[in-house]
Coordinates of C-alpha atoms in Angstrom, one line a residue:
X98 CA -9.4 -1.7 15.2
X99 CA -8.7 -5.4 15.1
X100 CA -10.3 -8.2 12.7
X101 CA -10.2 -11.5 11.2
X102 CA -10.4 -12.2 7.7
X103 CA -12.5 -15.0 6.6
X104 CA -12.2 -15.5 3.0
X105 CA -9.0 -14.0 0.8
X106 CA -11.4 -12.0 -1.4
X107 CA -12.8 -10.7 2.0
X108 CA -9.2 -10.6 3.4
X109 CA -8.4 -8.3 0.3
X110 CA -11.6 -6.1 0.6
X111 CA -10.9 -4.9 4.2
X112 CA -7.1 -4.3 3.1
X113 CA -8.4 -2.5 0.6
X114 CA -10.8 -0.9 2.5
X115 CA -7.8 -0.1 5.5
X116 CA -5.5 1.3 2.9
X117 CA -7.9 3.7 1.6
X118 CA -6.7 1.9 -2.3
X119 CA -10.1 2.8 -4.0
X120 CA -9.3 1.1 -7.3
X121 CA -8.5 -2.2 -5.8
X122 CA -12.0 -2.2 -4.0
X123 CA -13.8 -1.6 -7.3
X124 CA -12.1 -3.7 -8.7
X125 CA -12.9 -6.7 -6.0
X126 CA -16.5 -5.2 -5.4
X127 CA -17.1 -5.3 -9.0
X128 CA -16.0 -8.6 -10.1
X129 CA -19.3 -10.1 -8.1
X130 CA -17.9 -12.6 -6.3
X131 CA -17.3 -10.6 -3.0
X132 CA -20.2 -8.8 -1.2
X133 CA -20.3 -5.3 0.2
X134 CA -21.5 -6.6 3.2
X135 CA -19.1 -9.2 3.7
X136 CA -18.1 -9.4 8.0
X137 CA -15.4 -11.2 10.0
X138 CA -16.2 -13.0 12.7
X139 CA -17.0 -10.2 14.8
X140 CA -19.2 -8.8 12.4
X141 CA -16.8 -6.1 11.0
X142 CA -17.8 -4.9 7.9
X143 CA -15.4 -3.1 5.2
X144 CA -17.3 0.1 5.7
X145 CA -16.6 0.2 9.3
X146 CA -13.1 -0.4 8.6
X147 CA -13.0 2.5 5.5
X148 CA -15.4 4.6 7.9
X149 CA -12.4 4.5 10.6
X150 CA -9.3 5.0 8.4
X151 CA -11.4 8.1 7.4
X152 CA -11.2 7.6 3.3
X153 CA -14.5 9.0 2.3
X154 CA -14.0 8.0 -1.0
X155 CA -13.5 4.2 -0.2
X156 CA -16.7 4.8 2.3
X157 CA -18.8 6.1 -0.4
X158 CA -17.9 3.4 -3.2
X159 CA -19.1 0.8 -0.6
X160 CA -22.5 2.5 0.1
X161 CA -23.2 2.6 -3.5
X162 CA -22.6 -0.9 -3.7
X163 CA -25.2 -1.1 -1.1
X164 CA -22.8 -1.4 2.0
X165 CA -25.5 -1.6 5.5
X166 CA -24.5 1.7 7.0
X167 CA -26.1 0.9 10.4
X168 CA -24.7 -2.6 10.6
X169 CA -23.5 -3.6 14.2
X170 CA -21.0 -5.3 15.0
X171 CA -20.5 -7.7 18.0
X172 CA -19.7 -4.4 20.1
X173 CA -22.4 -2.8 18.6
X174 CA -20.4 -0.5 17.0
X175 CA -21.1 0.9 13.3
X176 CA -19.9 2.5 10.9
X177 CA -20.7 5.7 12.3
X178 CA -19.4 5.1 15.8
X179 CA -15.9 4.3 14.3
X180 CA -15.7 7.8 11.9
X181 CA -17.1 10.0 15.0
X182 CA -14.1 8.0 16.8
X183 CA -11.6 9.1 15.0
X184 CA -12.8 12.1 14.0
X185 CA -13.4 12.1 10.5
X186 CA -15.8 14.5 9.6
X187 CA -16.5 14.2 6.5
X188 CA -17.3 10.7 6.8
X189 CA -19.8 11.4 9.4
X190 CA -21.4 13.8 7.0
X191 CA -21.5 11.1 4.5
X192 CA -23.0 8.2 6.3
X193 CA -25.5 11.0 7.5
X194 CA -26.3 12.3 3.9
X195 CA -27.1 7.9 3.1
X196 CA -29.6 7.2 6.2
X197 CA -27.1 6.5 9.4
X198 CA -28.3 6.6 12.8
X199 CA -27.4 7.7 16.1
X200 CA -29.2 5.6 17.9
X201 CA -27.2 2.5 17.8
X202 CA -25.1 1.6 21.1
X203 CA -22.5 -0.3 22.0
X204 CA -21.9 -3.2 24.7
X205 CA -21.3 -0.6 27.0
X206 CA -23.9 2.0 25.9
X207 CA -21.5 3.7 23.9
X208 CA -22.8 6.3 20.8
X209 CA -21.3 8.1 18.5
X210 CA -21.8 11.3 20.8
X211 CA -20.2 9.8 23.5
X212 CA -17.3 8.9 21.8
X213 CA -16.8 11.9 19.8
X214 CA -16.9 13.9 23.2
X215 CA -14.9 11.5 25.1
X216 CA -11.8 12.1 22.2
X217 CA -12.8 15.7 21.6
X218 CA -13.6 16.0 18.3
X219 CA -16.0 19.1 18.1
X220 CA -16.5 19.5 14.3
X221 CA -18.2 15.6 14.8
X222 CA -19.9 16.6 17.7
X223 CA -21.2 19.3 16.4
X224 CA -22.4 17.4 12.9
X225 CA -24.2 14.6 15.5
X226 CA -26.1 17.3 17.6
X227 CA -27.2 19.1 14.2
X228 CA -28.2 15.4 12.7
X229 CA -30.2 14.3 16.2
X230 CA -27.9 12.9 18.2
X231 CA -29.2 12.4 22.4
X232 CA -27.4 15.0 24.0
X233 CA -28.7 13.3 26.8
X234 CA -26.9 9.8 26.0
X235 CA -25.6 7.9 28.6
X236 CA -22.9 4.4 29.3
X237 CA -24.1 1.4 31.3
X238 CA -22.3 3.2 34.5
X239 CA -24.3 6.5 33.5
X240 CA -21.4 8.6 32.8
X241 CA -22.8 10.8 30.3
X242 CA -21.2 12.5 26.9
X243 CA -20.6 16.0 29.3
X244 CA -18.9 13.5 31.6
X245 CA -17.1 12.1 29.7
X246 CA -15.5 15.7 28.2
X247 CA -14.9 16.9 31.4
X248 CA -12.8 13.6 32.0
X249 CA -10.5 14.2 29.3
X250 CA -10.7 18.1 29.4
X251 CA -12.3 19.0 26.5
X252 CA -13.8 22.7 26.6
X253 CA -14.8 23.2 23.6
X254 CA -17.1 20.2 23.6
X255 CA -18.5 20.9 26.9
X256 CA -19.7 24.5 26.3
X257 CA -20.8 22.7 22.6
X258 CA -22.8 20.3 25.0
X259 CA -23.9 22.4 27.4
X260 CA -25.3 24.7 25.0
X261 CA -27.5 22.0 23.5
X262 CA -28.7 21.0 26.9
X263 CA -26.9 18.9 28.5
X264 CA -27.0 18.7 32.2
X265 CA -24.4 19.8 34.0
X266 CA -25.1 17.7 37.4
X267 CA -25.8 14.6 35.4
X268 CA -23.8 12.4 37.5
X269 CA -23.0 9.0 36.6
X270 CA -24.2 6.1 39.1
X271 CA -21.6 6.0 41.9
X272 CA -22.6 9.7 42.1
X273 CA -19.4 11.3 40.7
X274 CA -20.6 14.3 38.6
X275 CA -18.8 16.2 35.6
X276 CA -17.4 18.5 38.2
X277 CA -16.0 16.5 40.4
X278 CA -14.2 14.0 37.8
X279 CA -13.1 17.7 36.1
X280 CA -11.5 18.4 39.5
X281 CA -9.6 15.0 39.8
X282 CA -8.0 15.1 36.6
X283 CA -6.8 18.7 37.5
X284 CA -8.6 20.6 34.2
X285 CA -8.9 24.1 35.8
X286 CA -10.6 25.6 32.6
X287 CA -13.3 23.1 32.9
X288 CA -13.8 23.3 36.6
X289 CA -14.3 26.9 35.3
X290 CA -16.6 26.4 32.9
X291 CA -18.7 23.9 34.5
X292 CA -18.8 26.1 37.6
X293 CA -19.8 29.3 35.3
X294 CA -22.9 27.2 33.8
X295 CA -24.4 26.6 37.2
X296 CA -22.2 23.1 38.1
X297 CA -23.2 22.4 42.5
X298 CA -20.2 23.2 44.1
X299 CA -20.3 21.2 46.6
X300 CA -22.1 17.7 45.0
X301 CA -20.3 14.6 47.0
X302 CA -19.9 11.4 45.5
X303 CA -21.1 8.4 47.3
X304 CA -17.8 8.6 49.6
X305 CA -18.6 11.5 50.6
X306 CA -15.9 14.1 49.2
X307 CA -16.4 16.6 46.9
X308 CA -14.6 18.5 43.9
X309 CA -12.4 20.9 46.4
X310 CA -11.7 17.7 48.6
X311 CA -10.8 15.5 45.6
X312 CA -8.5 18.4 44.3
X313 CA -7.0 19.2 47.3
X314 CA -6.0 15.7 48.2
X315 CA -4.5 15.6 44.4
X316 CA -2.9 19.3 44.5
X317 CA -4.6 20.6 42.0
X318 CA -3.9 24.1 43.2
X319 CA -5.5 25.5 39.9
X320 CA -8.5 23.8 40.3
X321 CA -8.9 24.4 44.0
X322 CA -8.1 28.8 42.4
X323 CA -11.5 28.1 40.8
X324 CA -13.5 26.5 43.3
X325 CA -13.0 28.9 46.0
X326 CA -14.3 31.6 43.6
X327 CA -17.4 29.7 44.5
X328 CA -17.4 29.6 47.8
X329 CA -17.1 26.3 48.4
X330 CA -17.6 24.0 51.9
X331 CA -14.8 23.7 54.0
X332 CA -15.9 22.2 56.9
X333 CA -16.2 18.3 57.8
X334 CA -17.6 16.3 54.9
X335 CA -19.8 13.4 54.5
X336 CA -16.6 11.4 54.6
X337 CA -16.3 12.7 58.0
X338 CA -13.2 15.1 56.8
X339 CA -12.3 18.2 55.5
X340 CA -10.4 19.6 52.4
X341 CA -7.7 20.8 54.6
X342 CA -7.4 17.2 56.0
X343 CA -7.4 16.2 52.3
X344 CA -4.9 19.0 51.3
X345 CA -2.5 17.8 54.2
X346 CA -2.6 14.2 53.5
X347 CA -1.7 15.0 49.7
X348 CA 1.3 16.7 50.6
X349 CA 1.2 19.9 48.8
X350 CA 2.1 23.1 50.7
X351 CA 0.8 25.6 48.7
X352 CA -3.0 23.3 48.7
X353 CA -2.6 23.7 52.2
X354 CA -1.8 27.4 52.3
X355 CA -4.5 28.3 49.7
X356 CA -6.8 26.5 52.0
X357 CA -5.6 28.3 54.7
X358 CA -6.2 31.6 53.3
X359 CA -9.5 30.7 52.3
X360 CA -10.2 30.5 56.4
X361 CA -10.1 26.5 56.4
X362 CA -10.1 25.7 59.8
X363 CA -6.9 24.0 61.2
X364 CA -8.5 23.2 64.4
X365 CA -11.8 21.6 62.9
X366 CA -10.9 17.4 63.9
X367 CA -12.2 14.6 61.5
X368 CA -14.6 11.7 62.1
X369 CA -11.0 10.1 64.1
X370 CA -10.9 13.2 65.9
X371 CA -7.4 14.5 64.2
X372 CA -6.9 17.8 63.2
X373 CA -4.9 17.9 60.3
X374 CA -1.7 18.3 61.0
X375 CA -2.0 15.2 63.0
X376 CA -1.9 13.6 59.5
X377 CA 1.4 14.5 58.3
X378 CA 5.3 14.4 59.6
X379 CA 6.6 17.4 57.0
X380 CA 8.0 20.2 59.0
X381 CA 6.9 22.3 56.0
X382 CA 2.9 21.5 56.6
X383 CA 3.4 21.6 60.2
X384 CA 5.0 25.1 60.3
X385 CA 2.0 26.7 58.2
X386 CA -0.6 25.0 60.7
X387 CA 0.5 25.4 64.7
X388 CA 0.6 28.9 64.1
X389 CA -2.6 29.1 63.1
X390 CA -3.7 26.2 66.1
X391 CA -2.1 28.4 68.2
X392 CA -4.4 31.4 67.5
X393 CA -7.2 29.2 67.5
X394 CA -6.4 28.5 71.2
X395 CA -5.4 31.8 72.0

């Protein structure tokens, strides 16, 4: 968290308020000449800065002084944004127990929710859902607090999430859903989970690939493990390729060989009409493919 100090009593109170030093901050909030409330130029507020360096007892001297727990902040953050952030539970409980809401966004249509899923913290999330936070939030771009968990590869908030209602094929705008960003970043357990709670196998994106082609261009030979427990497509795409043309172009001979064995089809051609072993010079790849392009023909 960065800020500017306006005033040296100010300066001292967010120090104060940073450093978690309780009896300085009485002892500043107290004198009278410095207000609870007092902001920087972006509107940061010593509560914001107590509520994210987590020191509940700093938070709760600053409420009592009659600190504005749902004050934004040019961001749009508050105080409660910044403790679900870093995870401070107890502070969340706190601003909860004095009136804070969690309806408050940010620039980027950021909650506390999201946040807390996007960095994993699943005592927070757990304390927002129970205190009426919108499973159901969503950022500017759509991704969603699910998303945003399966992004970073955070099971326990998704089942948390998903178990609260969240919507598993709640995709952002450009069409990329939970699964498919799960896939990219190679997190097998939540493909798994995701795929368990009813996750469509075979969503595209608005370029046209899909989890398996996504992971199969990356290698994500775990991931790709769990998908084909689901049967997935793997014939030409909406991109006009296949995951085996995806699976060659990445490289990754055992990608290729568990597509294989799956009964991807070396002889299917793209939208250029290449089969996929016209995409790649490794003897390795090529060696796994003719044989099976030569039974094709045969």
């Amino acid at each position: 968290m960065s800020f500017k100090k306006e005033t040296p009593l100010a300066n001292a109170v967010f120090w104060a308020a940073r450093k978690g030093n309780l009896a300085l901050l009485q002892l500043l909030l107290n004198s009278g000449r410095v207000d609870a409330d007092c902001r920087d130029s972006y509107g940061t507020t010593a509560l914001m800065v107590a509520s994210y360096s987590g020191h509940y007892d700093c938070v709760k001297d600053l409420i009592m002084q009659g600190a504005d727990i749902n004050y934004q902040r040019e961001t749009g953050s508050t105080a409660l944004f910044f403790a679900s952030q870093q995870g401070h539970n107890d502070v969340v409980k706190l601003l909860f127990e004095f009136g804070a809401s969690t309806e408050f966004r940010t620039k980027d249509g950021g909650t506390a929710l999201t946040v807390a899923s996007q960095y994993g913290h699943t005592k927070v999330v757990d304390t927002l859902l129970k205190n009426g936070a919108n499973v159901h939030d969503q950022l500017n771009d759509g991704a969603t607090a699910l998303f945003l968990a399966a992004q970073e590869g955070h099971v326990t908030v998704i089942r948390q999430l998903l178990s609260s209602g969240a919507k598993v094929n709640q995709s952002r705008e450009d069409g990329t859903a939970p699964l498919w960003m799960a896939a990219q970043m190679g997190h097998s357990e939540v493909v798994k989970v995701l795929l368990l709670r009813g996750a469509d196998r075979d969503a595209d994106r608005q370029d046209g690939s899909t989890a398996l082609f996504k992971a199969a261009f990356k290698g994500h030979n775990s991931v790709i493990e769990e998908l084909l427990k689901f049967s997935p497509s793997l014939g030409l795409l909406k991109n006009g390729s296949s995951p085996l043309h995806a699976a060659v172009m990445g490289g990754n001979i055992r990608t290729v060989l568990l597509l294989l064995e799956a009964n991807a089809d070396p002889t299917l051609p793209n939208k250029n009409n290449e089969l996929p072993a016209d995409l790649t010079k490794s003897d390795r790849i090529l060696n796994v493919l003719r044989p099976k392009i030569l039974n094709g023909d045969s």
